[in-house]
Structure formats: C-alpha cells, structure tokens
C-alpha cells in the first residue's frame, strides 16, 4: 500500500523544493545538492512505522487516544533507526542527516501543535515542512482500507486551509502554484 506513496511523496518534495527556491525563498537551503538529498531521503519519512503494531497500522477506523499516542512514536522510532545507522558509519552521511530531519519532524505543524517536539515556524527543518505538504496531500488523495480517497480539488482545499496553521505559508503558496504537477505525479504513479 505504501510503495507508490513513497515514490509520489518523493516526487512531490522535489517539485515543491524547486518551486519554492524558484520563487526566491530558502535559496541558501535549497541548492541542487540539498534538493537531491531531500528527494533521496523522502522515502524514509515513515520508516518508524515498522515499529508500530499491525493492529494499529491496519485498524479499519479511527484510532483511539492510546493508539494515536503509539502511532505518534513512528517519528522518533524512525529518527532513532536512522541515527543508529548513521552512527555505524565512521564518517556519517549528510543524506542520513536529512533523512533523520524528515523522519523526526514531518508531523510538526507550523503553529506548534504537531509532534513529537511541538516545533513551530522556522524551527521545523525546511525538508520536513516540504514533506508535511507532500505527505498530507498524498494521504488525502489515496484510498486506504480505512478511508476513501478525496478528489484532487478537495485535497488542495484542505492544504490551502492549513496555510499558516498546519503548514508553512511559503510552502503552501508554492504548492498552490504547482498543484497541477502534483496531480500529474499522482496520476503517473497511481496505486
């Protein structure tokens, strides 16, 4: 269920990063090399879900508060897994550093109400802010055993509503300008 999701979110992140850089934002943070690292690291955003029990991951309905608290640990589990791999490498890896940022922080929200650290605004790494929009958009348009897919138009509306609360306003503005590219990626890499 997640194979195409991984490819789509990877492509969304690259698209968003190029667009936001082209509009003059985060130019220093979004070199070609940095965008390439984000693109390669994006598939690891949910690696921590391997540590979440199947009865929670596969539950055909809303998670209760206890289950949701367990699900939230996928961010720190992913971070710890990638950190462990990084520590085994003698020189470390900037790719793994980027992957750790994304895994740990992609559930943070611009207004500070996300998890696991309650980061807000620019405290959230740009890689995670890009992944947040990519991940939510794809989750909305994808059918899962526990929910029906929303249309592209509805998903775009939800992302736009989250501007300044859930999502970085600059990232949402970039998303709005390239929403047709998101739809093209979703179509090309459909489940």
PDB file of C-alpha atoms in Angstrom:
ATOM      1  CA  UNK A   1       0.000   0.000   0.000  1.00  0.00           C
ATOM      2  CA  UNK A   2       2.880   2.395   0.576  1.00  0.00           C
ATOM      3  CA  UNK A   3       5.180   1.664  -2.390  1.00  0.00           C
ATOM      4  CA  UNK A   4       3.591   4.179  -4.749  1.00  0.00           C
ATOM      5  CA  UNK A   5       3.059   6.595  -1.824  1.00  0.00           C
ATOM      6  CA  UNK A   6       6.817   6.631  -1.276  1.00  0.00           C
ATOM      7  CA  UNK A   7       7.531   7.402  -4.932  1.00  0.00           C
ATOM      8  CA  UNK A   8       4.814  10.060  -5.146  1.00  0.00           C
ATOM      9  CA  UNK A   9       5.871  11.879  -1.972  1.00  0.00           C
ATOM     10  CA  UNK A  10       9.483  11.779  -3.128  1.00  0.00           C
ATOM     11  CA  UNK A  11       8.492  13.463  -6.399  1.00  0.00           C
ATOM     12  CA  UNK A  12       6.220  15.995  -4.662  1.00  0.00           C
ATOM     13  CA  UNK A  13       9.082  17.023  -2.361  1.00  0.00           C
ATOM     14  CA  UNK A  14      11.422  17.582  -5.293  1.00  0.00           C
ATOM     15  CA  UNK A  15       8.777  19.582  -7.185  1.00  0.00           C
ATOM     16  CA  UNK A  16       7.970  21.738  -4.154  1.00  0.00           C
ATOM     17  CA  UNK A  17      11.625  22.349  -3.342  1.00  0.00           C
ATOM     18  CA  UNK A  18      12.380  23.557  -6.872  1.00  0.00           C
ATOM     19  CA  UNK A  19       9.285  25.761  -6.934  1.00  0.00           C
ATOM     20  CA  UNK A  20       9.916  27.372  -3.554  1.00  0.00           C
ATOM     21  CA  UNK A  21      13.544  28.042  -4.494  1.00  0.00           C
ATOM     22  CA  UNK A  22      12.480  29.486  -7.854  1.00  0.00           C
ATOM     23  CA  UNK A  23      10.140  31.920  -6.095  1.00  0.00           C
ATOM     24  CA  UNK A  24      13.195  33.200  -4.193  1.00  0.00           C
ATOM     25  CA  UNK A  25      12.605  31.545  -0.817  1.00  0.00           C
ATOM     26  CA  UNK A  26      15.142  29.389   1.029  1.00  0.00           C
ATOM     27  CA  UNK A  27      17.682  29.762  -1.790  1.00  0.00           C
ATOM     28  CA  UNK A  28      20.577  29.016   0.588  1.00  0.00           C
ATOM     29  CA  UNK A  29      18.843  25.903   1.971  1.00  0.00           C
ATOM     30  CA  UNK A  30      17.718  24.542  -1.382  1.00  0.00           C
ATOM     31  CA  UNK A  31      20.808  24.073  -3.508  1.00  0.00           C
ATOM     32  CA  UNK A  32      20.639  21.370  -6.174  1.00  0.00           C
ATOM     33  CA  UNK A  33      22.612  19.126  -3.809  1.00  0.00           C
ATOM     34  CA  UNK A  34      20.232  19.764  -0.895  1.00  0.00           C
ATOM     35  CA  UNK A  35      17.176  19.089  -3.064  1.00  0.00           C
ATOM     36  CA  UNK A  36      18.757  15.865  -4.293  1.00  0.00           C
ATOM     37  CA  UNK A  37      19.339  14.753  -0.666  1.00  0.00           C
ATOM     38  CA  UNK A  38      15.733  15.569   0.259  1.00  0.00           C
ATOM     39  CA  UNK A  39      14.484  13.644  -2.762  1.00  0.00           C
ATOM     40  CA  UNK A  40      16.558  10.603  -1.808  1.00  0.00           C
ATOM     41  CA  UNK A  41      15.707  10.870   1.915  1.00  0.00           C
ATOM     42  CA  UNK A  42      11.949  11.382   1.493  1.00  0.00           C
ATOM     43  CA  UNK A  43      11.146   7.643   1.196  1.00  0.00           C
ATOM     44  CA  UNK A  44      12.380   7.184   4.778  1.00  0.00           C
ATOM     45  CA  UNK A  45       9.835   9.596   6.281  1.00  0.00           C
ATOM     46  CA  UNK A  46       7.685   6.812   7.737  1.00  0.00           C
ATOM     47  CA  UNK A  47      10.379   4.173   8.330  1.00  0.00           C
ATOM     48  CA  UNK A  48       9.472   4.250  12.037  1.00  0.00           C
ATOM     49  CA  UNK A  49       6.112   2.669  11.259  1.00  0.00           C
ATOM     50  CA  UNK A  50       7.880  -0.698  11.200  1.00  0.00           C
ATOM     51  CA  UNK A  51       7.866  -0.368  14.997  1.00  0.00           C
ATOM     52  CA  UNK A  52       4.108   0.225  15.223  1.00  0.00           C
ATOM     53  CA  UNK A  53       1.924  -2.844  15.933  1.00  0.00           C
ATOM     54  CA  UNK A  54      -0.107  -4.120  12.975  1.00  0.00           C
ATOM     55  CA  UNK A  55      -3.372  -3.863  14.912  1.00  0.00           C
ATOM     56  CA  UNK A  56      -2.833  -0.095  14.969  1.00  0.00           C
ATOM     57  CA  UNK A  57      -1.427   0.310  11.449  1.00  0.00           C
ATOM     58  CA  UNK A  58      -4.172  -1.823   9.918  1.00  0.00           C
ATOM     59  CA  UNK A  59      -7.098  -0.677  12.058  1.00  0.00           C
ATOM     60  CA  UNK A  60     -10.115  -0.049   9.807  1.00  0.00           C
ATOM     61  CA  UNK A  61     -11.279   3.085  11.586  1.00  0.00           C
ATOM     62  CA  UNK A  62     -10.277   5.948  13.786  1.00  0.00           C
ATOM     63  CA  UNK A  63      -7.524   5.339  16.321  1.00  0.00           C
ATOM     64  CA  UNK A  64      -8.420   5.861  19.964  1.00  0.00           C
ATOM     65  CA  UNK A  65      -6.244   8.206  22.046  1.00  0.00           C
ATOM     66  CA  UNK A  66      -3.954   5.425  23.296  1.00  0.00           C
ATOM     67  CA  UNK A  67      -3.475   4.025  19.788  1.00  0.00           C
ATOM     68  CA  UNK A  68      -2.780   7.502  18.430  1.00  0.00           C
ATOM     69  CA  UNK A  69      -0.104   8.097  21.077  1.00  0.00           C
ATOM     70  CA  UNK A  70       1.562   4.860  19.954  1.00  0.00           C
ATOM     71  CA  UNK A  71       1.236   5.863  16.271  1.00  0.00           C
ATOM     72  CA  UNK A  72       2.898   9.204  17.028  1.00  0.00           C
ATOM     73  CA  UNK A  73       6.042   7.359  18.102  1.00  0.00           C
ATOM     74  CA  UNK A  74       6.759   6.458  14.466  1.00  0.00           C
ATOM     75  CA  UNK A  75       8.601   9.782  14.172  1.00  0.00           C
ATOM     76  CA  UNK A  76      11.027   9.094  17.000  1.00  0.00           C
ATOM     77  CA  UNK A  77      11.343   5.407  16.112  1.00  0.00           C
ATOM     78  CA  UNK A  78      12.300   6.393  12.551  1.00  0.00           C
ATOM     79  CA  UNK A  79      14.734   9.025  13.769  1.00  0.00           C
ATOM     80  CA  UNK A  80      16.391   6.559  16.173  1.00  0.00           C
ATOM     81  CA  UNK A  81      16.680   3.883  13.465  1.00  0.00           C
ATOM     82  CA  UNK A  82      18.335   6.246  11.011  1.00  0.00           C
ATOM     83  CA  UNK A  83      20.556   7.688  13.766  1.00  0.00           C
ATOM     84  CA  UNK A  84      21.697   4.170  14.636  1.00  0.00           C
ATOM     85  CA  UNK A  85      22.583   3.509  11.000  1.00  0.00           C
ATOM     86  CA  UNK A  86      24.395   6.835  10.808  1.00  0.00           C
ATOM     87  CA  UNK A  87      26.448   6.099  13.911  1.00  0.00           C
ATOM     88  CA  UNK A  88      27.623   2.834  12.356  1.00  0.00           C
ATOM     89  CA  UNK A  89      29.169   4.801   9.512  1.00  0.00           C
ATOM     90  CA  UNK A  90      32.522   6.191  10.511  1.00  0.00           C
ATOM     91  CA  UNK A  91      32.145   9.471   8.599  1.00  0.00           C
ATOM     92  CA  UNK A  92      28.377   9.884   8.903  1.00  0.00           C
ATOM     93  CA  UNK A  93      26.256  10.947   5.974  1.00  0.00           C
ATOM     94  CA  UNK A  94      24.516  14.198   5.049  1.00  0.00           C
ATOM     95  CA  UNK A  95      21.859  12.083   3.319  1.00  0.00           C
ATOM     96  CA  UNK A  96      21.126  10.303   6.608  1.00  0.00           C
ATOM     97  CA  UNK A  97      21.109  13.636   8.462  1.00  0.00           C
ATOM     98  CA  UNK A  98      18.423  14.861   6.066  1.00  0.00           C
ATOM     99  CA  UNK A  99      16.507  11.582   6.470  1.00  0.00           C
ATOM    100  CA  UNK A 100      16.621  11.985  10.274  1.00  0.00           C
ATOM    101  CA  UNK A 101      15.213  15.530   9.999  1.00  0.00           C
ATOM    102  CA  UNK A 102      12.373  14.375   7.788  1.00  0.00           C
ATOM    103  CA  UNK A 103      11.529  11.273   9.837  1.00  0.00           C
ATOM    104  CA  UNK A 104      11.535  13.177  13.137  1.00  0.00           C
ATOM    105  CA  UNK A 105       9.843  16.412  12.074  1.00  0.00           C
ATOM    106  CA  UNK A 106       7.395  15.735   9.219  1.00  0.00           C
ATOM    107  CA  UNK A 107       4.464  15.652  11.684  1.00  0.00           C
ATOM    108  CA  UNK A 108       5.311  19.036  13.216  1.00  0.00           C
ATOM    109  CA  UNK A 109       2.879  21.867  12.442  1.00  0.00           C
ATOM    110  CA  UNK A 110       3.670  25.464  11.607  1.00  0.00           C
ATOM    111  CA  UNK A 111       1.669  26.683  14.616  1.00  0.00           C
ATOM    112  CA  UNK A 112       3.477  24.385  17.070  1.00  0.00           C
ATOM    113  CA  UNK A 113       0.636  21.904  17.626  1.00  0.00           C
ATOM    114  CA  UNK A 114       2.344  18.975  15.879  1.00  0.00           C
ATOM    115  CA  UNK A 115       4.564  16.245  17.252  1.00  0.00           C
ATOM    116  CA  UNK A 116       6.922  14.936  18.561  1.00  0.00           C
ATOM    117  CA  UNK A 117       8.656  18.127  19.722  1.00  0.00           C
ATOM    118  CA  UNK A 118       5.996  20.808  19.253  1.00  0.00           C
ATOM    119  CA  UNK A 119       8.285  22.810  16.962  1.00  0.00           C
ATOM    120  CA  UNK A 120       6.817  25.829  15.203  1.00  0.00           C
ATOM    121  CA  UNK A 121       7.618  28.032  12.240  1.00  0.00           C
ATOM    122  CA  UNK A 122      11.220  28.094  11.107  1.00  0.00           C
ATOM    123  CA  UNK A 123      12.242  25.774  13.961  1.00  0.00           C
ATOM    124  CA  UNK A 124      10.939  22.992  11.700  1.00  0.00           C
ATOM    125  CA  UNK A 125      13.563  21.993   9.108  1.00  0.00           C
ATOM    126  CA  UNK A 126      12.578  23.006   5.572  1.00  0.00           C
ATOM    127  CA  UNK A 127      12.904  19.368   4.475  1.00  0.00           C
ATOM    128  CA  UNK A 128      10.191  18.379   6.982  1.00  0.00           C
ATOM    129  CA  UNK A 129       7.958  21.320   6.005  1.00  0.00           C
ATOM    130  CA  UNK A 130       8.090  20.189   2.390  1.00  0.00           C
ATOM    131  CA  UNK A 131       7.427  16.578   3.383  1.00  0.00           C
ATOM    132  CA  UNK A 132       4.435  17.612   5.514  1.00  0.00           C
ATOM    133  CA  UNK A 133       2.594  19.031   2.493  1.00  0.00           C
ATOM    134  CA  UNK A 134       3.635  16.140   0.254  1.00  0.00           C
ATOM    135  CA  UNK A 135       2.610  13.507   2.805  1.00  0.00           C
ATOM    136  CA  UNK A 136      -0.758  15.049   3.693  1.00  0.00           C
ATOM    137  CA  UNK A 137      -1.699  15.670   0.054  1.00  0.00           C
ATOM    138  CA  UNK A 138      -0.917  12.085  -0.864  1.00  0.00           C
ATOM    139  CA  UNK A 139      -2.724  10.671   2.169  1.00  0.00           C
ATOM    140  CA  UNK A 140      -5.811  12.684   1.236  1.00  0.00           C
ATOM    141  CA  UNK A 141      -5.963  11.567  -2.414  1.00  0.00           C
ATOM    142  CA  UNK A 142      -5.187   7.916  -1.647  1.00  0.00           C
ATOM    143  CA  UNK A 143      -7.727   5.255  -0.835  1.00  0.00           C
ATOM    144  CA  UNK A 144      -6.815   3.149   2.156  1.00  0.00           C
ATOM    145  CA  UNK A 145      -8.516   0.229   3.862  1.00  0.00           C
ATOM    146  CA  UNK A 146      -9.760   2.694   6.490  1.00  0.00           C
ATOM    147  CA  UNK A 147     -10.873   5.570   4.204  1.00  0.00           C
ATOM    148  CA  UNK A 148     -11.976   6.610   0.741  1.00  0.00           C
ATOM    149  CA  UNK A 149      -9.808   8.864  -1.414  1.00  0.00           C
ATOM    150  CA  UNK A 150     -10.590  12.564  -1.660  1.00  0.00           C
ATOM    151  CA  UNK A 151     -10.517  14.284  -5.034  1.00  0.00           C
ATOM    152  CA  UNK A 152      -7.537  16.420  -6.003  1.00  0.00           C
ATOM    153  CA  UNK A 153      -9.710  19.523  -5.622  1.00  0.00           C
ATOM    154  CA  UNK A 154     -10.792  18.629  -2.084  1.00  0.00           C
ATOM    155  CA  UNK A 155      -7.200  17.771  -1.099  1.00  0.00           C
ATOM    156  CA  UNK A 156      -5.964  21.108  -2.474  1.00  0.00           C
ATOM    157  CA  UNK A 157      -8.659  22.897  -0.478  1.00  0.00           C
ATOM    158  CA  UNK A 158      -7.605  21.152   2.736  1.00  0.00           C
ATOM    159  CA  UNK A 159      -3.941  22.045   2.159  1.00  0.00           C
ATOM    160  CA  UNK A 160      -4.867  25.684   1.487  1.00  0.00           C
ATOM    161  CA  UNK A 161      -6.994  25.767   4.664  1.00  0.00           C
ATOM    162  CA  UNK A 162      -3.930  24.592   6.616  1.00  0.00           C
ATOM    163  CA  UNK A 163      -1.796  27.529   5.444  1.00  0.00           C
ATOM    164  CA  UNK A 164      -0.244  29.181   8.480  1.00  0.00           C
ATOM    165  CA  UNK A 165      -1.594  26.644  10.960  1.00  0.00           C
ATOM    166  CA  UNK A 166      -0.614  23.148   9.821  1.00  0.00           C
ATOM    167  CA  UNK A 167       1.721  24.189   7.009  1.00  0.00           C
ATOM    168  CA  UNK A 168       4.412  26.775   6.245  1.00  0.00           C
ATOM    169  CA  UNK A 169       2.666  29.549   4.269  1.00  0.00           C
ATOM    170  CA  UNK A 170       5.561  29.742   1.768  1.00  0.00           C
ATOM    171  CA  UNK A 171       5.325  26.012   1.074  1.00  0.00           C
ATOM    172  CA  UNK A 172       1.549  26.216   0.623  1.00  0.00           C
ATOM    173  CA  UNK A 173       1.974  29.158  -1.774  1.00  0.00           C
ATOM    174  CA  UNK A 174       4.446  27.098  -3.800  1.00  0.00           C
ATOM    175  CA  UNK A 175       2.066  24.116  -3.701  1.00  0.00           C
ATOM    176  CA  UNK A 176      -0.799  26.247  -4.999  1.00  0.00           C
ATOM    177  CA  UNK A 177       1.300  27.325  -7.979  1.00  0.00           C
ATOM    178  CA  UNK A 178       2.207  23.742  -8.931  1.00  0.00           C
ATOM    179  CA  UNK A 179      -0.880  21.787  -7.877  1.00  0.00           C
ATOM    180  CA  UNK A 180      -1.301  20.580 -11.477  1.00  0.00           C
ATOM    181  CA  UNK A 181       2.163  18.994 -11.240  1.00  0.00           C
ATOM    182  CA  UNK A 182       1.078  17.176  -8.077  1.00  0.00           C
ATOM    183  CA  UNK A 183      -1.956  15.819  -9.921  1.00  0.00           C
ATOM    184  CA  UNK A 184       0.283  14.702 -12.805  1.00  0.00           C
ATOM    185  CA  UNK A 185       2.617  12.887 -10.392  1.00  0.00           C
ATOM    186  CA  UNK A 186      -0.346  11.261  -8.627  1.00  0.00           C
ATOM    187  CA  UNK A 187      -1.693  10.070 -11.978  1.00  0.00           C
ATOM    188  CA  UNK A 188       1.672   8.827 -13.251  1.00  0.00           C
ATOM    189  CA  UNK A 189       2.433   6.854 -10.087  1.00  0.00           C
ATOM    190  CA  UNK A 190      -1.100   5.750  -9.208  1.00  0.00           C
ATOM    191  CA  UNK A 191      -1.633   2.780  -6.890  1.00  0.00           C
TER     192      UNK A 191
END
